[in-house]
Short mmCIF file of C-alpha atoms in Angstrom, two decimals:
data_model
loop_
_atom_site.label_atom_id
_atom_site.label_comp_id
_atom_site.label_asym_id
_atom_site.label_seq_id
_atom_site.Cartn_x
_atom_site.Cartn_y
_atom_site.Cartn_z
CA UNK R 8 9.83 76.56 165.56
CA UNK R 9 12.03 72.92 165.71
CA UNK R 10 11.09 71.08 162.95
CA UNK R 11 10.54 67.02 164.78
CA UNK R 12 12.74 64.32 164.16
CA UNK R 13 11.24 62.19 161.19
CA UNK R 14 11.83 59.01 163.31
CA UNK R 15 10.43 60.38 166.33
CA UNK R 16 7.39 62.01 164.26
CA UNK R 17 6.90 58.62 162.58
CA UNK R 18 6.82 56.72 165.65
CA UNK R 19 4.74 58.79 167.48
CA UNK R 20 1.55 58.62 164.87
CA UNK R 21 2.32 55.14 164.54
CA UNK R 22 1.78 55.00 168.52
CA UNK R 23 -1.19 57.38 168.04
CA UNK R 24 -2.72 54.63 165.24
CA UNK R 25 -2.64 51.81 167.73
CA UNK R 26 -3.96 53.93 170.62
CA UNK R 27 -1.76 53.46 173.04
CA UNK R 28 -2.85 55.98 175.12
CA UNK R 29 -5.87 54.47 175.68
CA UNK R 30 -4.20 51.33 177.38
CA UNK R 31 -6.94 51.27 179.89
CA UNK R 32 -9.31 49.68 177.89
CA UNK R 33 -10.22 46.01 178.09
CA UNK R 34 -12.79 45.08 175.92
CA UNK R 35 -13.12 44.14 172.07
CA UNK R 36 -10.43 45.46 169.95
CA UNK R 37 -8.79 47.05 172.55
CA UNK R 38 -8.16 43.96 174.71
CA UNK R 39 -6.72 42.41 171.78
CA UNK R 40 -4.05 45.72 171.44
CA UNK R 41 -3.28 45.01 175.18
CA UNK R 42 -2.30 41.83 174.65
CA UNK R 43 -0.14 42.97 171.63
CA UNK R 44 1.41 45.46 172.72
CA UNK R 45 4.87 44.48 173.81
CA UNK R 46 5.26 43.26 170.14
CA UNK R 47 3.55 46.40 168.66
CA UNK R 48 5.79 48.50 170.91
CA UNK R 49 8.86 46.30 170.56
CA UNK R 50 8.05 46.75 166.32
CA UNK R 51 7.56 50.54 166.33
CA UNK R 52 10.69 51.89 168.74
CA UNK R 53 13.38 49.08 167.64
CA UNK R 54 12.45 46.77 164.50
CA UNK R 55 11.01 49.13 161.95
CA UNK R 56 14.02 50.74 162.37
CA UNK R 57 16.34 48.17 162.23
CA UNK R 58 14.67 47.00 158.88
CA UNK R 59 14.52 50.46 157.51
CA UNK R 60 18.54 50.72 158.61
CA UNK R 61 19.35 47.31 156.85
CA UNK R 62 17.31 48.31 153.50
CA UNK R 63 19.58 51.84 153.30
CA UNK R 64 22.83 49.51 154.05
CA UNK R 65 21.65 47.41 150.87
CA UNK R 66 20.97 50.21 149.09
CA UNK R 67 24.25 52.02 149.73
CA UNK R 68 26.34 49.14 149.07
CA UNK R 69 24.59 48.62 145.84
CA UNK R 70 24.45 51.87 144.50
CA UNK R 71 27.83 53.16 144.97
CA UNK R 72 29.00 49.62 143.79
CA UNK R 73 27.12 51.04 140.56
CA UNK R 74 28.53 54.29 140.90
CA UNK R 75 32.02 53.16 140.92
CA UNK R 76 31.21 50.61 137.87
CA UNK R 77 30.27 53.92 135.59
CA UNK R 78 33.37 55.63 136.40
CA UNK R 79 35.54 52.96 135.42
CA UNK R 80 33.68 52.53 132.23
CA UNK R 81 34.02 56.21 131.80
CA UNK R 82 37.50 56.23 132.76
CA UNK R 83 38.20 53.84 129.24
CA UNK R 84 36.62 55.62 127.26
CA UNK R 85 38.19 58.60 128.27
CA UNK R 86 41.26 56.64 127.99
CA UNK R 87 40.06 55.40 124.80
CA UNK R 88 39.27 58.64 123.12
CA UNK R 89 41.44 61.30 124.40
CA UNK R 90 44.31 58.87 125.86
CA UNK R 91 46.21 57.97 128.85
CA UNK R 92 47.89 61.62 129.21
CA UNK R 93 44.08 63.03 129.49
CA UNK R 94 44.06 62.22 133.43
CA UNK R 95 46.52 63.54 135.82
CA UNK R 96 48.12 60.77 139.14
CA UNK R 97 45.32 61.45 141.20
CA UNK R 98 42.79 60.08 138.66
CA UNK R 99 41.22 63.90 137.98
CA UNK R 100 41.29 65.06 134.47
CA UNK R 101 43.76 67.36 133.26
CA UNK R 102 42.29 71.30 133.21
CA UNK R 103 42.92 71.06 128.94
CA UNK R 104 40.17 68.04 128.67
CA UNK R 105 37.39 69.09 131.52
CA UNK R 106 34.95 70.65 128.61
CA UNK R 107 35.08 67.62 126.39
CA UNK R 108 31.28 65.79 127.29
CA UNK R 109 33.02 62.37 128.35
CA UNK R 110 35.52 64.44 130.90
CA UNK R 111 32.23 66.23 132.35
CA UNK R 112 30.48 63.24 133.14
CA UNK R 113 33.22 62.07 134.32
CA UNK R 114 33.97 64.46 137.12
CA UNK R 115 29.79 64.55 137.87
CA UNK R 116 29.66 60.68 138.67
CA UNK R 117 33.20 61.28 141.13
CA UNK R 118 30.88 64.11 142.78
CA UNK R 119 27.91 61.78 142.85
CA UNK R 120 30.34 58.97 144.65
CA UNK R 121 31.13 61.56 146.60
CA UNK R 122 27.57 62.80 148.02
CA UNK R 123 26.23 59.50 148.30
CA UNK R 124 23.95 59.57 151.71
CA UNK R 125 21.30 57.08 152.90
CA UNK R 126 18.14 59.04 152.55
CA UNK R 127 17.07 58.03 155.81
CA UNK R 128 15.02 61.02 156.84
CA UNK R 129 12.95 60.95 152.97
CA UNK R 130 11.61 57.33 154.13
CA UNK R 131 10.23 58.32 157.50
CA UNK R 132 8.77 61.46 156.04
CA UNK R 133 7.02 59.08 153.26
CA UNK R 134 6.01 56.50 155.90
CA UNK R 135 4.57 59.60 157.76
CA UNK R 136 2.73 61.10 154.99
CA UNK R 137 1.38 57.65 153.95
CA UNK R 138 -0.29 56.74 157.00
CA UNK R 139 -1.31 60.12 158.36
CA UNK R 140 -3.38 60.29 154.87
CA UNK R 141 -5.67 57.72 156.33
CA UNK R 142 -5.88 58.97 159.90
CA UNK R 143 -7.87 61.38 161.41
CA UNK R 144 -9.09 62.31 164.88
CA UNK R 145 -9.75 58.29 165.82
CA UNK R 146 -10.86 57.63 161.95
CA UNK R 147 -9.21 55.50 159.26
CA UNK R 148 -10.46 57.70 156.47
CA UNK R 149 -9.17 58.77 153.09
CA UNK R 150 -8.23 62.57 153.33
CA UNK R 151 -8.19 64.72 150.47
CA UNK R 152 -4.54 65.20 149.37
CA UNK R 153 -5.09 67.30 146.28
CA UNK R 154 -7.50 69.60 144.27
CA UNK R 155 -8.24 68.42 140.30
CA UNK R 156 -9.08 72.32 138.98
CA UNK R 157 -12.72 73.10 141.06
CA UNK R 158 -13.22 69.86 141.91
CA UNK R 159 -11.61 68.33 145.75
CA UNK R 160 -12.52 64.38 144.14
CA UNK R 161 -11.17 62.79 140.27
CA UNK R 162 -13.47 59.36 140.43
CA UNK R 163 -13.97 56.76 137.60
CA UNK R 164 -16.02 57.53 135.08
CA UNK R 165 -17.22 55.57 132.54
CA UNK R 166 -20.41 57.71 131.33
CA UNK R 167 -23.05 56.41 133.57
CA UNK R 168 -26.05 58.94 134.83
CA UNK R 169 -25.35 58.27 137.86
CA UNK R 170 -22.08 57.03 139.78
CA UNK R 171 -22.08 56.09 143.55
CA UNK R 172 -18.44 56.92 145.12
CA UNK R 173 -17.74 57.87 148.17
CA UNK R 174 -14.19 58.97 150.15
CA UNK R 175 -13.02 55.36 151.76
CA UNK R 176 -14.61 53.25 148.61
CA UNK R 177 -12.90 49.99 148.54
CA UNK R 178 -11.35 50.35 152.15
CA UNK R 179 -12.65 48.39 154.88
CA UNK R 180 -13.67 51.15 157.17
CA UNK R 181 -13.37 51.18 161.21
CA UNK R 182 -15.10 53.15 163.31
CA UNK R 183 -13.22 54.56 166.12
CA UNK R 184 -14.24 57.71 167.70
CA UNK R 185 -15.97 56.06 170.44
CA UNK R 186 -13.53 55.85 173.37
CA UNK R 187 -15.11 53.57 176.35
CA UNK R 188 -13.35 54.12 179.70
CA UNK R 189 -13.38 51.98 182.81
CA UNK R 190 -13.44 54.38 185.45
CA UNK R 191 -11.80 54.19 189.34
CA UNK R 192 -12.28 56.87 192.18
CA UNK R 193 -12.07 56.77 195.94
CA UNK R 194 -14.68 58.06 198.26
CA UNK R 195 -13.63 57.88 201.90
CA UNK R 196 -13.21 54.07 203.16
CA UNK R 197 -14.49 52.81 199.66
CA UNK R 198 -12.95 51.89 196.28
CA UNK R 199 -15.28 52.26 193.30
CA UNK R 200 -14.63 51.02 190.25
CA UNK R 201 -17.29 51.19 186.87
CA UNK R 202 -16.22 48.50 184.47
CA UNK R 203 -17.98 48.42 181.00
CA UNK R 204 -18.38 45.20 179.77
CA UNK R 205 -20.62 45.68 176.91
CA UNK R 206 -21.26 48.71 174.62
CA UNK R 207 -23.64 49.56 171.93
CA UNK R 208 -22.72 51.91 169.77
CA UNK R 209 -25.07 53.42 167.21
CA UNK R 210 -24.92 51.73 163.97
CA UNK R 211 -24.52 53.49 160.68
CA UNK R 212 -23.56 56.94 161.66
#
């Protein structure tokens, strides 16, 4: 089994969240989505990207500008303590000084410099996780992400008899299950199209 791109995964719920496969609506909410979604589109396939890219370039820059930083410092005390003759020309540290605690740290932060990647692919998975927590099957919904012993909920407590919680508390919930479709079909000679232009849902289900 291929294990998805975490771009493409994230991109792909966030396209799922805004419904774009149900472009066909025009009413409500939906007509509102239609009219944004160039710039939603636009935001998901090119500038979330971009900004995630540009972050990770900051970050880079700055942390192996840190990096570097500790293994000067290092490098004087090591100078400092065990002398000049403790490093050979290419900067490593002669085989006679590599178990002495300064020399170890030493080589780890070169290693470190060494490894440094942008974790790109640990952002989109977080992104992912993050938003497919509260998404469902058409619902914005807390999901249940862990188990506390027995029990699938932790809530506040403060010794009350009884305590009123529920899942979504403190979110403001949508209700989206309820696709409406405008439907088109040709019969013969005619065109027939069914519009809707007003819906009532039932309330507090």
């Amino acid at each position: 089994m291929t294990t998805q791109d975490p771009e493409v995964r994230l991109r792909n719920l966030l396209k799922k969240l805004f419904q774009f496969e149900h472009a066909d609506l025009d009413f409500g909410i939906y007509r509102i989505m239609n009219q944004k979604r160039d710039q939603i589109d636009k935001f998901i396939d090119h500038e979330l990207i971009e900004a995630v890219d540009e972050a990770l370039r900051e970050y880079s820059i700055r942390t192996e500008e840190h990096v570097r930083n500790e293994i000067e410092n290092l490098r004087m005390q090591i100078i400092d303590t065990l002398g000049k003759n403790a490093f050979l020309p290419t900067r490593d540290i002669k085989p006679e000084f590599r178990d002495t605690p300064l020399a170890r740290e030493y080589e780890e932060k070169r290693r470190w410099l060494e490894e440094i990647e942008t974790p790109k692919a640990e952002i989109f998975n977080h992104l992912y996780q993050f938003f497919s927590r509260y998404y469902q099957d058409g619902d914005f919904i807390s999901l249940q992400r862990a188990k506390f012993g027995k029990y699938s909920y932790a809530i506040p407590y403060n010794g009350e008899e009884v305590v009123l919680y529920w899942a979504n508390r403190d979110q403001y919930y949508i209700k989206t299950t309820e696709y409406f479709y405008n439907y088109t079909f040709e019969e013969g000679d005619y065109h027939v199209h069914f519009r809707v232009v007003e819906v009532s849902p039932s309330q507090d289900n």
